[in-house]
Coordinates of C-alpha atoms and ligand atoms in Angstrom, one line a residue:
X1 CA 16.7 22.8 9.1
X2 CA 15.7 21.1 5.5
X3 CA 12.3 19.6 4.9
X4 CA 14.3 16.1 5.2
X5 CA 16.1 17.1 8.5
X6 CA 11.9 17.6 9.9
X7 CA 11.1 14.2 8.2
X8 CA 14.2 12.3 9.9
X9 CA 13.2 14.4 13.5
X10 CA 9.4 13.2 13.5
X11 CA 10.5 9.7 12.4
X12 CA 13.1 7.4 13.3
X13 CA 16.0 7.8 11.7
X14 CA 16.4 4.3 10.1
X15 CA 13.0 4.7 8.3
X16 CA 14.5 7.8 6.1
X17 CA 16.6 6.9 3.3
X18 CA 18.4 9.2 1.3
X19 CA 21.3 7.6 0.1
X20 CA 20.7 8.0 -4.3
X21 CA 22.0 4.4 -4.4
X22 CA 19.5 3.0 -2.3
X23 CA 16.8 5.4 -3.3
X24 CA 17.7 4.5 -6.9
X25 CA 15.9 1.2 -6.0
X26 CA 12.5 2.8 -5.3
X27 CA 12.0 5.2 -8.0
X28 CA 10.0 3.2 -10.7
X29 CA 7.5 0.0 -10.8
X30 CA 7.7 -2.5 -13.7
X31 CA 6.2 0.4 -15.8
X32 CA 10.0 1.3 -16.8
X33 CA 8.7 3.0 -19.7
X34 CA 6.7 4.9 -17.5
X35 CA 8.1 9.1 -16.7
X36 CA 9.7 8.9 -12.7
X37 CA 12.0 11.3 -11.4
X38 CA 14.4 11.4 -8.4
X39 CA 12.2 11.8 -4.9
X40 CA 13.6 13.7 -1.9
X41 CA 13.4 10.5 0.0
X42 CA 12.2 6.9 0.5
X43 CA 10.3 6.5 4.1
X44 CA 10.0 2.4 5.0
X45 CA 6.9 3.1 7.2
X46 CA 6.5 0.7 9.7
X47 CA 3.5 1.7 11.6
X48 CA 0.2 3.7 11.0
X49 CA 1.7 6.5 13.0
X50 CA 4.9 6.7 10.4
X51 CA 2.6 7.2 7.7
X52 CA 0.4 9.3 9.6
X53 CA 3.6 11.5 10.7
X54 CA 4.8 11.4 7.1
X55 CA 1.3 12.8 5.6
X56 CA 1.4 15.4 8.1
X57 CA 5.0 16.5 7.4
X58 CA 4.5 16.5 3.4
X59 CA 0.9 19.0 4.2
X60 CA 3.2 21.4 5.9
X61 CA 5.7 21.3 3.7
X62 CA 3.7 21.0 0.4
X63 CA 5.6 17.9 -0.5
X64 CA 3.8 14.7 -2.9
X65 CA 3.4 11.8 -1.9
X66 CA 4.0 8.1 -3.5
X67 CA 2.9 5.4 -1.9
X68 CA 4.5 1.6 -2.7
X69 CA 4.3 -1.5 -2.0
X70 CA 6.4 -4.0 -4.1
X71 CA 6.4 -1.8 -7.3
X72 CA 5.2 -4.8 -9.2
X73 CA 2.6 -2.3 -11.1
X74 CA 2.6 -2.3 -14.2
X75 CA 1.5 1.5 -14.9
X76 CA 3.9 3.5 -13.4
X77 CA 1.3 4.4 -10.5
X78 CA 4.3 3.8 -8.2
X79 CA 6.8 5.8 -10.0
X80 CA 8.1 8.8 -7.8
X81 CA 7.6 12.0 -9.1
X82 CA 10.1 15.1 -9.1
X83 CA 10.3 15.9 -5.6
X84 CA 8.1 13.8 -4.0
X85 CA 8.9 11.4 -0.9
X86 CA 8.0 7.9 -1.5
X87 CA 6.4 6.3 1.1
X88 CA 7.1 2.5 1.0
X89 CA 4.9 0.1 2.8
X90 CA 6.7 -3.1 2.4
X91 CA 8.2 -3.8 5.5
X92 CA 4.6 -3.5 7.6
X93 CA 4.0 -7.3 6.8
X94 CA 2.2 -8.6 9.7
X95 CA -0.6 -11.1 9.3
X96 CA -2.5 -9.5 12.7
X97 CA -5.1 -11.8 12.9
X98 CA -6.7 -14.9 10.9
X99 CA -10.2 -15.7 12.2
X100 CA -11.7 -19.2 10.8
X101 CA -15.2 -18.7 12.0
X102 CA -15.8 -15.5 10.6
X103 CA -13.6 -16.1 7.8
X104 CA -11.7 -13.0 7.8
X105 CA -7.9 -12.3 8.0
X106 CA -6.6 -8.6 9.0
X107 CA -3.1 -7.8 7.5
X108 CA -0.7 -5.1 7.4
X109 CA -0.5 -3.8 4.0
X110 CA 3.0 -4.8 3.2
X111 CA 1.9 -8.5 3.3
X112 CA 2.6 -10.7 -0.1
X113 CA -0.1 -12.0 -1.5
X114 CA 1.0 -15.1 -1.2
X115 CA 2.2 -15.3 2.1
X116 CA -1.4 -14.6 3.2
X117 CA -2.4 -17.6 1.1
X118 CA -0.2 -19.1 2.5
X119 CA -1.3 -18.4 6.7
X120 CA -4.8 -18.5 5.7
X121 CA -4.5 -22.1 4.6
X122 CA -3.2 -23.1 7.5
X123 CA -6.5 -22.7 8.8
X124 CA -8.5 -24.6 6.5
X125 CA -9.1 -20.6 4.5
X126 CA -8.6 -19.7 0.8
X127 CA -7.5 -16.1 -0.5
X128 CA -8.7 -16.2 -4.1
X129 CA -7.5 -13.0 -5.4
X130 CA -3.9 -14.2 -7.7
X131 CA -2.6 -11.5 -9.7
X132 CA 0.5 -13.7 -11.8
X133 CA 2.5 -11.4 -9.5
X134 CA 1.2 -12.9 -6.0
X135 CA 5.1 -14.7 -5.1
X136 CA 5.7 -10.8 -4.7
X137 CA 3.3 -8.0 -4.6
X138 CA 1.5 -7.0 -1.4
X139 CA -2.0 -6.6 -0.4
X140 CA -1.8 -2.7 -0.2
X141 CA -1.2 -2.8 -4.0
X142 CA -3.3 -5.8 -4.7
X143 CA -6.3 -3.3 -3.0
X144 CA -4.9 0.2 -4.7
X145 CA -5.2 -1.7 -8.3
X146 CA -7.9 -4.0 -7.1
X147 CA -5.9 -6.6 -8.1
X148 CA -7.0 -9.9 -9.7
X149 CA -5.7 -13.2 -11.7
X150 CA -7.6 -16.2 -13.2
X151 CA -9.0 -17.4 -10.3
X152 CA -10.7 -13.8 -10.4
X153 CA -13.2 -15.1 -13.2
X154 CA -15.1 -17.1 -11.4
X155 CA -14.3 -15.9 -7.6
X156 CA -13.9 -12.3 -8.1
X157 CA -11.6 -9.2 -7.7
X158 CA -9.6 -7.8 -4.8
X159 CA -12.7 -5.3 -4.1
X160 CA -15.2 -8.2 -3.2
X161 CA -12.4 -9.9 -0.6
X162 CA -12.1 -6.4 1.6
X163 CA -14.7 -5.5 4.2
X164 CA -12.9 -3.1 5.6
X165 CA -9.4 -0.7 6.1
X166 CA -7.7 1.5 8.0
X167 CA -6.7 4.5 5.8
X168 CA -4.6 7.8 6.8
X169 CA -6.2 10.5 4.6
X170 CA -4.7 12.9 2.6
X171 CA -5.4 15.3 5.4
X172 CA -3.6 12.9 7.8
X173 CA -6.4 11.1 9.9
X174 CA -6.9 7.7 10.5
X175 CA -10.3 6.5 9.4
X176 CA -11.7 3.2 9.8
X177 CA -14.1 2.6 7.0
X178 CA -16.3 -0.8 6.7
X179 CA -17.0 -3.7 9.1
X180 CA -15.8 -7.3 10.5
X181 CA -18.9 -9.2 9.8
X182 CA -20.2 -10.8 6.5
X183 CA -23.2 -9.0 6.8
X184 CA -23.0 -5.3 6.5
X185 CA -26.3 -3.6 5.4
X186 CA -25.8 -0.1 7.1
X187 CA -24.5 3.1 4.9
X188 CA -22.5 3.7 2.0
X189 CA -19.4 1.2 1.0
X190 CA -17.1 3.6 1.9
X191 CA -13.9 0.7 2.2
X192 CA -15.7 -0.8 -1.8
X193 CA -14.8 2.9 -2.6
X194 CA -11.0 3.2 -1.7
X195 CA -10.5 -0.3 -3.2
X196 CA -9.0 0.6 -7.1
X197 CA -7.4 4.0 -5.3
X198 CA -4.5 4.3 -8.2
X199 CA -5.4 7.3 -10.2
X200 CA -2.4 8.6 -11.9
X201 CA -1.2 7.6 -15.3
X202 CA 2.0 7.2 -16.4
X203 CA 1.1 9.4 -19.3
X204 CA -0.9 11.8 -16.7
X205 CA 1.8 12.7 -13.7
X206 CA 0.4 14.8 -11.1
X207 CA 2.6 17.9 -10.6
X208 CA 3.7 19.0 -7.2
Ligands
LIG301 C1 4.9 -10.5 -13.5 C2 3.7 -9.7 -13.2 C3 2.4 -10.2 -13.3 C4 1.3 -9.4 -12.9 N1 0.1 -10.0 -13.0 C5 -1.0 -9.3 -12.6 C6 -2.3 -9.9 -12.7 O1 -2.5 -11.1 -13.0 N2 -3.4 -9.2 -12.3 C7 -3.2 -7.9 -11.9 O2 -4.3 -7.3 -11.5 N3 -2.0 -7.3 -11.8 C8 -0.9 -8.0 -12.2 N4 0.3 -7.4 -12.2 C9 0.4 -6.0 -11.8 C10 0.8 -5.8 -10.3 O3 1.4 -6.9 -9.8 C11 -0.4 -5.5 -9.5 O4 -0.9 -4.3 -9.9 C12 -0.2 -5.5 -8.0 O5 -1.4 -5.4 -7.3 C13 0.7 -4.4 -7.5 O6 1.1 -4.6 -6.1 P1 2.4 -4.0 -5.5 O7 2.5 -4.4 -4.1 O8 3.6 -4.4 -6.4 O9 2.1 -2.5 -5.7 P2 3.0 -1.3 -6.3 O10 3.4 -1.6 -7.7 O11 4.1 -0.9 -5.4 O12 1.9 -0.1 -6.4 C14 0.8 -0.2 -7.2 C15 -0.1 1.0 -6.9 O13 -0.7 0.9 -5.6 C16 -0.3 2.0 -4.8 N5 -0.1 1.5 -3.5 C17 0.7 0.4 -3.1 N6 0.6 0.2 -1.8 C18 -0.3 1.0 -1.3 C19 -0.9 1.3 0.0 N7 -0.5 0.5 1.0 N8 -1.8 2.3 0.1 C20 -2.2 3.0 -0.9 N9 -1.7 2.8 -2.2 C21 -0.8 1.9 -2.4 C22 0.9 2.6 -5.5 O14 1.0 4.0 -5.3 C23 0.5 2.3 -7.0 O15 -0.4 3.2 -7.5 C24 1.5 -8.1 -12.6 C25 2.7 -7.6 -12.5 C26 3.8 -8.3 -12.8 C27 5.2 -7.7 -12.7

């Protein structure tokens, strides 16, 4: 069985693409000039537990990973790298929950940054944080590039809108990291720290 055959066992089959046509769409952000090569594959996650499954299967198999959202970056941090499997989170793009009294919204990260403006304001709420690109880029990369516009002046980045996230480690666990409330005085901000994750430069790719 091939490393993609495993993939395409532990997921559903739908979430696997392979096809060079339709991968050809996932392989680079708006960083063009940026180095990508072909991936092994393109998984449309649509749970925790696809990603979860998919960091487990790349460990075993020694196989990078590229996470993506709407690949509106702009420094190649979503580019896929020479047999990688990118792991796209665009089509988890459920609002959960919007809560007026505590003012807090919980969102899958494949929401547009607009479309959460959008729900929020519905309930009398305002999501400051407007990269130019908020008609398409998502949440997960607005936090991974802590992602802010003009508005960001005088209301601040991406960093001081998130209280806390789910994240599946590079080891494949699911932590929960940060609180619900306003006020959070206890520990270290472990959620602050995630926020601005992107690491790798276009001119610095991370080999296999
Ligand atoms: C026209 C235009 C205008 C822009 N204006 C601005 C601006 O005003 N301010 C600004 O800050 N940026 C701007 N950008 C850059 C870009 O839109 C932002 O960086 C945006 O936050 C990227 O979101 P995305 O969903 O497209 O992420 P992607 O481009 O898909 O990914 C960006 C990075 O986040 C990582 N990532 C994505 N999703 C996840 C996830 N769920 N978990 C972990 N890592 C993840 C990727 O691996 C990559 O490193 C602009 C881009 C364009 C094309």
């Amino acid at each position: 069985m091939s490393v993609i055959d495993d993939l395409i066992d532990r997921l559903d089959r739908a979430r696997v693409l392979t096809d060079p046509d339709v991968v050809g769409s996932y392989v680079h952000d708006e960083a063009e000039w940026a180095p990508y090569s072909a991936p092994l594959a393109v998984v449309r996650a649509t749970s925790t537990n696809d990603v979860q499954r998919t960091v487990r299967w790349a460990l075993e198999h020694n196989v990078p990973l590229v996470p993506r959202g709407a690949g509106t970056g702009l420094s190649g941090g979503a580019n896929s790298i020479a047999g990688c499997v990118v792991v796209c989170l665009e089509k988890m793009d459920a609002v959960l929950e919007v809560n007026p009294l505590e003012r807090i919204a919980v969102v899958q990260p494949g929401v547009v940054n607009d479309d959460l403006r959008k729900t929020v304001a519905e309930q009398g709420l305002w999501y400051p944080p407007d990269p130019a690109s908020s008609p398409w880029s998502t949440i997960g990369g607005n936090v991974a590039t802590n992602a802010g516009g003009v508005c960001c002046v005088k209301y601040g980045v991406t960093r001081d809108y998130v209280i806390g996230l789910e994240v599946v480690t590079g080891t494949g666990e699911v932590v929960r990291l940060g609180r619900r409330t306003a006020k959070g005085v206890a520990g270290l901000d472990l959620a602050g720290l995630f926020v601005g994750s992107e690491e790798r430069s276009a001119s610095s790719p991370r080999s296999p």
